[in-house]
Coordinates of C-alpha atoms and ligand atoms in Angstrom, one line a residue:
X18 CA 82.2 158.9 126.9
X19 CA 85.6 158.2 128.3
X20 CA 88.3 159.3 127.4
X21 CA 91.8 157.2 127.7
X22 CA 94.7 159.9 128.1
X23 CA 98.4 157.8 126.7
X24 CA 97.8 155.4 123.8
X25 CA 101.0 153.1 124.4
X26 CA 101.3 149.6 125.5
X27 CA 98.6 150.1 128.8
X28 CA 96.0 152.6 127.6
X29 CA 96.0 151.7 123.2
X30 CA 94.7 148.1 124.1
X31 CA 92.4 148.8 127.2
X32 CA 91.0 152.2 124.9
X33 CA 90.5 149.2 121.8
X34 CA 88.6 146.9 125.0
X35 CA 86.2 149.8 126.3
X36 CA 85.1 150.1 122.5
X37 CA 84.9 147.1 120.6
X38 CA 82.7 146.3 123.9
X39 CA 80.1 149.3 123.7
X40 CA 81.9 151.9 125.5
X41 CA 81.8 155.4 123.3
X42 CA 85.9 155.9 123.7
X43 CA 88.0 158.7 122.6
X44 CA 91.8 158.1 123.0
X45 CA 94.1 161.5 123.2
X46 CA 97.8 161.0 122.4
X47 CA 100.5 164.0 122.3
X48 CA 102.5 162.4 119.9
X49 CA 100.7 163.4 117.0
X50 CA 102.3 160.8 114.4
X51 CA 100.9 158.0 116.6
X52 CA 97.7 159.4 116.7
X53 CA 98.1 159.6 112.1
X54 CA 98.8 156.0 112.4
X55 CA 96.0 154.8 114.9
X56 CA 93.5 156.8 112.2
X57 CA 94.7 154.5 109.5
X58 CA 93.8 152.0 111.3
X59 CA 97.2 150.8 112.4
X60 CA 98.8 149.6 115.2
X61 CA 101.9 151.1 117.2
X62 CA 103.5 147.7 118.2
X63 CA 103.1 144.3 117.7
X64 CA 101.0 142.2 120.0
X65 CA 98.7 139.4 119.2
X66 CA 95.5 139.7 119.0
X67 CA 95.7 143.8 118.8
X68 CA 95.4 144.2 114.9
X69 CA 92.1 143.0 115.0
X70 CA 90.8 144.5 118.4
X71 CA 91.7 148.1 116.4
X72 CA 89.7 146.9 113.6
X73 CA 86.8 146.4 115.6
X74 CA 87.3 149.4 117.5
X75 CA 87.4 151.2 114.6
X76 CA 84.1 149.5 113.4
X77 CA 82.9 150.9 116.8
X78 CA 83.5 154.5 116.6
X79 CA 86.7 155.1 118.5
X80 CA 88.4 158.5 117.5
X81 CA 92.1 159.3 118.2
X82 CA 92.6 162.9 118.8
X83 CA 95.9 164.6 119.8
X84 CA 93.0 166.8 122.3
X85 CA 91.7 166.7 125.6
X86 CA 88.1 166.1 125.3
X87 CA 84.9 167.7 127.6
X88 CA 83.3 164.5 129.7
X89 CA 82.9 162.2 132.8
X90 CA 85.4 159.5 132.6
X91 CA 88.8 159.6 131.6
X92 CA 91.6 157.0 132.1
X93 CA 95.8 158.4 132.4
X94 CA 97.4 155.6 131.5
X95 CA 101.0 157.8 130.7
X96 CA 104.2 156.4 131.4
X97 CA 105.1 156.6 135.1
X98 CA 109.0 156.5 135.0
X99 CA 111.5 156.8 138.2
X100 CA 114.5 159.1 138.7
X101 CA 117.6 156.7 138.4
X102 CA 119.4 158.6 141.2
X103 CA 117.0 159.0 144.2
X104 CA 114.7 155.9 143.0
X105 CA 111.8 158.0 143.8
X106 CA 109.2 158.0 141.1
X107 CA 108.7 161.0 138.3
X108 CA 105.1 161.5 138.6
X109 CA 105.4 164.4 135.5
X110 CA 103.6 162.7 132.9
X111 CA 100.9 161.3 135.4
X112 CA 100.6 165.6 136.8
X113 CA 100.5 166.8 133.2
X114 CA 97.9 164.9 132.1
X115 CA 96.1 165.7 135.3
X116 CA 96.4 169.4 134.7
X117 CA 95.0 169.1 130.9
X118 CA 92.2 166.8 132.5
X119 CA 91.2 169.6 134.9
X120 CA 91.1 172.2 132.1
X121 CA 88.1 170.0 130.3
X122 CA 86.3 167.8 132.6
X123 CA 82.6 168.0 133.4
X124 CA 81.8 169.0 137.0
X125 CA 82.5 165.9 138.9
X126 CA 83.8 163.9 136.8
X127 CA 86.0 160.7 137.4
X128 CA 89.8 160.6 136.7
X129 CA 91.2 156.9 136.9
X130 CA 94.9 156.5 136.7
X131 CA 95.6 152.9 135.8
X132 CA 99.6 154.2 135.2
X133 CA 101.8 152.2 138.0
X134 CA 102.4 154.9 141.1
X135 CA 104.2 154.3 144.1
X136 CA 102.0 153.7 147.1
X137 CA 100.7 157.4 148.5
X138 CA 101.4 158.9 145.0
X139 CA 97.8 160.1 144.8
X140 CA 97.9 161.8 147.7
X141 CA 101.0 163.4 148.1
X142 CA 101.0 164.7 144.6
X143 CA 97.6 164.5 142.9
X144 CA 94.8 165.2 145.2
X145 CA 97.0 168.7 146.0
X146 CA 96.9 169.3 142.1
X147 CA 93.5 169.2 141.7
X148 CA 92.8 171.3 144.9
X149 CA 95.6 173.8 143.7
X150 CA 93.5 173.9 140.2
X151 CA 90.1 174.5 142.3
X152 CA 89.2 171.1 141.5
X153 CA 88.1 168.9 144.3
X154 CA 84.6 167.7 142.7
X155 CA 86.9 165.5 140.4
X156 CA 86.8 161.7 142.0
X157 CA 89.8 160.0 141.8
X158 CA 90.3 156.1 140.9
X159 CA 93.4 153.6 140.4
X160 CA 93.0 150.8 138.3
X161 CA 96.2 149.8 138.6
X162 CA 97.1 147.6 135.0
X163 CA 98.1 144.3 135.1
X164 CA 98.3 142.4 131.4
X165 CA 101.9 141.2 130.5
X166 CA 103.2 142.3 127.1
X167 CA 102.9 139.2 124.6
X168 CA 99.4 138.0 125.8
X169 CA 97.7 141.5 126.3
X170 CA 94.7 141.2 125.2
X171 CA 93.9 137.7 126.7
X172 CA 95.3 139.2 130.1
X173 CA 92.8 142.3 129.6
X174 CA 90.1 140.4 128.8
X175 CA 91.0 137.2 131.8
X176 CA 92.5 139.0 134.1
X177 CA 91.3 139.7 138.4
X178 CA 91.8 143.8 138.9
X179 CA 92.1 145.7 141.5
X180 CA 89.8 149.1 141.5
X181 CA 91.0 152.0 144.5
X182 CA 88.3 154.6 145.4
X183 CA 87.7 157.0 147.7
X184 CA 83.7 156.0 148.0
X185 CA 81.6 152.6 147.4
X186 CA 79.8 154.6 144.9
X187 CA 82.9 155.9 142.4
X188 CA 84.4 152.3 143.3
X189 CA 81.2 150.9 141.9
X190 CA 80.6 152.8 138.9
X191 CA 84.3 151.9 137.8
X192 CA 83.8 148.4 138.2
X193 CA 80.8 148.4 136.6
X194 CA 83.1 150.4 133.5
X195 CA 85.5 147.7 133.5
X196 CA 83.3 144.6 133.7
X197 CA 82.1 145.7 130.2
X198 CA 85.0 143.8 128.6
X199 CA 87.1 142.5 132.1
X200 CA 85.7 138.8 133.0
X201 CA 87.9 138.0 135.5
X202 CA 87.1 139.2 139.3
X203 CA 87.3 142.7 140.4
X204 CA 87.8 143.9 143.6
X205 CA 87.1 147.2 144.8
X206 CA 89.6 148.9 147.4
X207 CA 90.4 151.8 148.5
X208 CA 93.2 154.0 146.4
X209 CA 96.4 153.5 148.7
X210 CA 95.7 149.8 148.8
X211 CA 95.5 149.7 145.0
X212 CA 98.4 151.4 144.5
X213 CA 100.7 149.2 146.7
X214 CA 99.3 145.8 146.0
X215 CA 100.2 146.9 142.3
X216 CA 103.8 148.1 143.3
X217 CA 104.3 144.3 145.7
X218 CA 102.7 142.0 142.7
X219 CA 105.8 143.9 140.7
X220 CA 108.1 143.4 143.8
X221 CA 106.9 139.9 144.4
X222 CA 108.4 138.6 141.1
X223 CA 112.1 140.5 141.0
X224 CA 112.4 139.2 144.6
X225 CA 111.8 135.7 143.1
X226 CA 114.1 136.7 140.0
X227 CA 116.8 137.6 141.8
X228 CA 116.5 134.7 143.9
X229 CA 116.7 132.7 140.9
X230 CA 120.4 134.9 139.7
X231 CA 121.4 134.1 142.8
X232 CA 121.2 130.5 143.0
X233 CA 122.1 130.2 139.1
X234 CA 125.6 131.7 140.8
X235 CA 125.5 129.4 143.3
X236 CA 124.9 126.6 141.4
X237 CA 127.5 127.7 139.0
X238 CA 130.2 127.8 141.6
X239 CA 129.9 124.5 142.5
X240 CA 129.0 122.5 138.8
X241 CA 125.7 122.1 139.7
X242 CA 122.3 122.5 137.1
X243 CA 120.1 125.5 138.5
X244 CA 117.2 124.8 136.1
X245 CA 117.2 120.8 137.0
X246 CA 117.7 121.9 141.2
X247 CA 114.5 124.5 140.6
X248 CA 112.7 122.0 138.3
X249 CA 113.2 119.7 141.8
X250 CA 111.8 122.1 143.9
X251 CA 108.9 123.7 141.9
X252 CA 107.3 120.3 142.1
X253 CA 107.1 121.2 145.9
X254 CA 103.3 122.0 146.4
X255 CA 104.3 125.4 147.9
X256 CA 107.5 126.5 146.0
X257 CA 107.4 128.2 143.0
X258 CA 110.8 129.3 141.9
X259 CA 110.9 131.8 138.4
X260 CA 113.7 131.3 136.2
X261 CA 117.5 133.3 136.5
X262 CA 118.5 135.0 133.3
X263 CA 120.6 137.7 131.6
X264 CA 118.6 140.1 133.5
X265 CA 115.0 141.8 134.2
X266 CA 114.7 144.3 131.8
X267 CA 110.2 145.9 130.5
X268 CA 108.7 148.7 132.2
X269 CA 107.4 147.5 135.1
X270 CA 109.9 144.8 137.2
X271 CA 113.1 146.3 136.9
X272 CA 111.0 149.9 137.5
X273 CA 108.5 149.6 140.3
X274 CA 110.0 147.5 143.3
X275 CA 112.6 150.9 143.0
X276 CA 109.8 152.8 144.4
X277 CA 109.1 151.3 147.4
X278 CA 113.3 151.5 148.1
X279 CA 113.1 154.9 147.5
X280 CA 110.7 156.1 149.6
X281 CA 111.5 153.3 152.6
X282 CA 115.3 152.8 152.0
X283 CA 116.1 151.9 155.7
X284 CA 113.1 149.3 155.8
X285 CA 113.1 147.9 151.8
X286 CA 116.3 145.8 152.4
X287 CA 116.0 142.6 150.5
X288 CA 113.8 144.3 147.9
X289 CA 117.0 146.8 147.3
X290 CA 119.5 143.7 147.1
X291 CA 117.3 141.7 145.0
X292 CA 116.9 144.4 142.6
X293 CA 120.9 145.0 142.3
X294 CA 121.5 141.6 142.0
X295 CA 118.9 141.6 139.2
X296 CA 120.5 145.0 137.4
X297 CA 124.2 143.3 137.8
X298 CA 123.0 140.3 135.7
X299 CA 123.8 141.6 132.3
X300 CA 127.7 142.5 133.4
X301 CA 127.8 139.0 134.3
X302 CA 127.0 137.7 131.7
X303 CA 129.7 140.0 129.7
X304 CA 132.1 138.2 132.6
X305 CA 130.9 134.6 131.3
X306 CA 131.7 136.0 127.9
X307 CA 135.2 136.7 129.0
X308 CA 135.9 133.4 130.7
X309 CA 134.8 131.0 128.0
X310 CA 136.5 133.3 125.5
X311 CA 139.3 132.4 127.8
X312 CA 138.7 128.4 128.4
X313 CA 138.3 128.7 124.2
X314 CA 141.5 130.4 123.5
X315 CA 138.9 132.6 121.3
X316 CA 140.7 136.1 121.0
X317 CA 137.9 138.1 118.7
X318 CA 135.4 140.3 120.7
X319 CA 134.3 140.8 117.0
X320 CA 133.4 137.3 116.1
X321 CA 131.0 136.9 119.8
X322 CA 127.2 137.6 119.2
X323 CA 124.2 138.3 120.9
X324 CA 121.1 136.9 119.8
X325 CA 118.1 139.2 121.0
X326 CA 117.6 142.9 121.5
X327 CA 113.9 142.6 123.2
X328 CA 113.5 142.2 127.5
X329 CA 112.0 138.7 127.1
X330 CA 110.8 136.3 124.2
X331 CA 108.3 137.1 121.1
X332 CA 107.5 141.0 121.7
X333 CA 109.0 143.7 120.1
X334 CA 110.1 145.7 123.1
X335 CA 113.4 147.0 124.3
X336 CA 112.8 148.7 127.2
X337 CA 115.6 148.0 129.6
X338 CA 116.4 145.2 127.9
X339 CA 119.1 143.5 129.5
X340 CA 121.3 143.0 125.8
X341 CA 121.3 147.0 125.7
X342 CA 122.4 146.8 129.5
X343 CA 125.2 144.4 128.5
X344 CA 126.3 146.6 125.2
X345 CA 126.3 149.5 127.7
X346 CA 128.4 148.0 130.1
X347 CA 131.0 146.9 127.4
X348 CA 131.4 149.9 126.2
X349 CA 132.8 150.7 129.2
X350 CA 135.7 148.6 128.5
X351 CA 135.9 150.2 125.1
X352 CA 136.1 146.7 123.9
X353 CA 135.2 146.3 120.0
X354 CA 131.6 146.2 119.6
X355 CA 129.9 143.0 120.1
X356 CA 127.7 141.8 116.8
X357 CA 123.7 141.7 117.7
X358 CA 120.8 140.2 116.2
X359 CA 116.9 140.7 116.7
X360 CA 114.0 138.7 114.5
X361 CA 111.3 141.2 115.9
X362 CA 113.8 144.6 115.5
X363 CA 113.7 145.8 112.5
X364 CA 114.9 148.8 112.7
X365 CA 118.8 149.5 112.7
X366 CA 119.3 151.0 116.9
X367 CA 122.4 149.6 117.7
X368 CA 126.4 149.0 116.0
X369 CA 126.4 146.2 114.4
X370 CA 123.5 145.0 114.0
X371 CA 122.4 142.0 111.9
X372 CA 119.1 141.2 110.6
X373 CA 119.6 137.8 109.2
X374 CA 119.7 134.7 111.5
X375 CA 121.9 132.8 109.1
X376 CA 124.1 135.7 108.3
X377 CA 124.6 136.7 111.7
X378 CA 126.0 133.1 112.5
X379 CA 128.4 133.0 110.0
X380 CA 129.7 136.3 111.2
X381 CA 130.0 134.6 114.9
X382 CA 132.1 131.9 116.4
X383 CA 129.9 132.5 120.1
X384 CA 126.5 132.6 120.1
X385 CA 125.4 134.5 123.7
X386 CA 121.7 133.6 123.8
X387 CA 120.3 136.7 126.0
X388 CA 116.4 136.4 124.9
X389 CA 114.7 132.6 123.9
X390 CA 112.3 134.4 121.3
X391 CA 110.6 131.3 119.4
X392 CA 112.8 131.6 116.4
X393 CA 116.2 130.6 118.3
X394 CA 114.2 127.2 119.9
X395 CA 113.0 126.5 116.2
X396 CA 116.2 126.9 114.9
X397 CA 118.6 125.4 117.8
X398 CA 120.3 123.1 115.5
X399 CA 122.2 125.9 113.7
X400 CA 124.0 126.9 116.3
X401 CA 125.2 123.4 116.1
X402 CA 128.7 124.0 115.3
X403 CA 129.3 127.5 117.0
X404 CA 130.5 127.8 120.8
X405 CA 127.2 129.3 123.1
X406 CA 126.3 130.6 125.9
X407 CA 122.7 130.1 126.7
X408 CA 121.4 132.6 130.0
X409 CA 118.0 131.2 128.6
X410 CA 117.8 127.8 128.6
X411 CA 116.6 127.6 125.1
X412 CA 119.3 124.6 124.2
X413 CA 119.4 122.4 126.4
X414 CA 122.5 120.1 127.3
X415 CA 126.2 120.9 125.4
X416 CA 126.6 124.4 125.7
X417 CA 127.3 126.6 128.6
X418 CA 125.2 128.2 130.9
X419 CA 124.9 131.3 133.2
Ligands
LIG25 N1 112.3 137.3 133.6 C1 113.4 136.2 134.1 N2 113.2 135.5 134.6 C2 111.7 134.5 135.0 C3 110.4 135.4 134.2 C4 111.1 137.2 134.0 O1 114.8 136.2 134.5 O2 111.3 133.4 135.7 C5 112.8 138.2 133.1 C6 111.5 138.7 131.9 O3 113.1 137.9 131.0 C7 111.8 139.9 131.7 C8 111.3 140.5 132.9 O4 112.2 139.2 133.8 O5 113.1 140.7 131.1 C9 109.8 140.9 133.0 O6 109.3 139.9 132.5 P1 107.7 139.4 132.8 O7 107.1 139.1 131.7 O8 108.0 138.7 134.1 O9 106.6 140.5 133.4 P2 106.8 142.1 132.6 O10 107.4 143.3 132.6 O11 106.1 141.8 130.7 O12 104.7 142.3 133.0 C10 105.1 142.6 134.4 C11 103.5 141.6 135.0 N3 104.0 141.4 136.5 C12 103.6 140.3 137.3 O13 103.7 139.3 136.6 C13 103.9 140.8 138.6 C14 102.1 142.3 134.3 O14 101.1 141.3 134.5 C15 102.5 143.0 134.7 O15 101.1 144.5 134.0 C16 103.7 144.3 134.3 O16 104.8 143.9 134.9 C17 103.1 145.8 134.3 O17 102.8 146.7 133.7 O18 103.4 146.1 135.8

């Protein structure tokens, strides 16, 4: 039996996928409410295809519990935040999960860490924990996830994967576990390489987005169209520039590259500067708002509305969202809170939040498109009498851009 520890954005789909492909699975999470919700047959976040997957997994006998199980394979997928000051990984959740696993694991069991960790975390923190706990019989594996929110179920089935292990046998055992559902290629390597390649993948994307954001600022300075320039450049067979935006959110691209900056501060210069560029984007958007208001003779911040609260389009995930970052930096200026609306966020999370697109648009004169949800793409004409600052290039011409 496989015991999946942590039933969040990664652990839950992984546990369901294993169970619906014939693996005996118990999912463990310390959050009783979450376990109750799953046991009642409901998913805990919106994701395309997740409901069906939960139904299949329940039919196949998956168990959800707050207890760690006595078994021989554990998959740990708990959060790995970073310390905002030192920029280093905070591995406390991984380490506490490993402590609990050590109390229950059968002799010679395998502990797979799926959570993203900075290169060297297993050697520096997890192995010493096993030693201190007298559980050097346990085998460690790092199998970093790669799925993208919004397309998780498809990507779990089709993406290639990396498995890092200390020896071939353990690597092969875990490779065949993932091969129960994964149709992509599964590369087996050592743990250090698996840790590093995961962080490098997200860093590559962060640096590329920072480059696009910098281009947007250069183009703005001299009245050039950054989207057209990127489109043309990307027609070159070896160029693939990502899109500028109001900032980078989510729990990966805005977090993982900082691990490298934290561990190699004098070496990771490009990465450090890229992360600062992306982090400065919400404040840059706010400055654009002030400039546009001045240009348009607008005085009332209360007539400015932010469309979108999530970190990207068509997901209900607000972690590290640029809109929340913008609101935070605006609060520092003690301005009147801006109006906010997101079709995918039903609960009230910020002041002045609307739950209906028409009511929101009636209440504002300047709309800042922070997220390119399908809803706004399909309702572009509703903004035709508004001043629009479009940070996601959903409106085409006739509006302000970054
Ligand atoms: N963004 C831009 N411009 C772009 C693309 C994205 O500004 O051209 C912004 C998004 O709006 C969002 C942020 O970047 O705020 C991150 O979004 P994303 O869609 O690029 O990535 P995530 O964080 O949802 O998922 C990433 C993925 N990693 C890579 O593509 C290398 C995913 O495969 C990983 O599983 C995930 O991180 C993770 O957990 O590490």
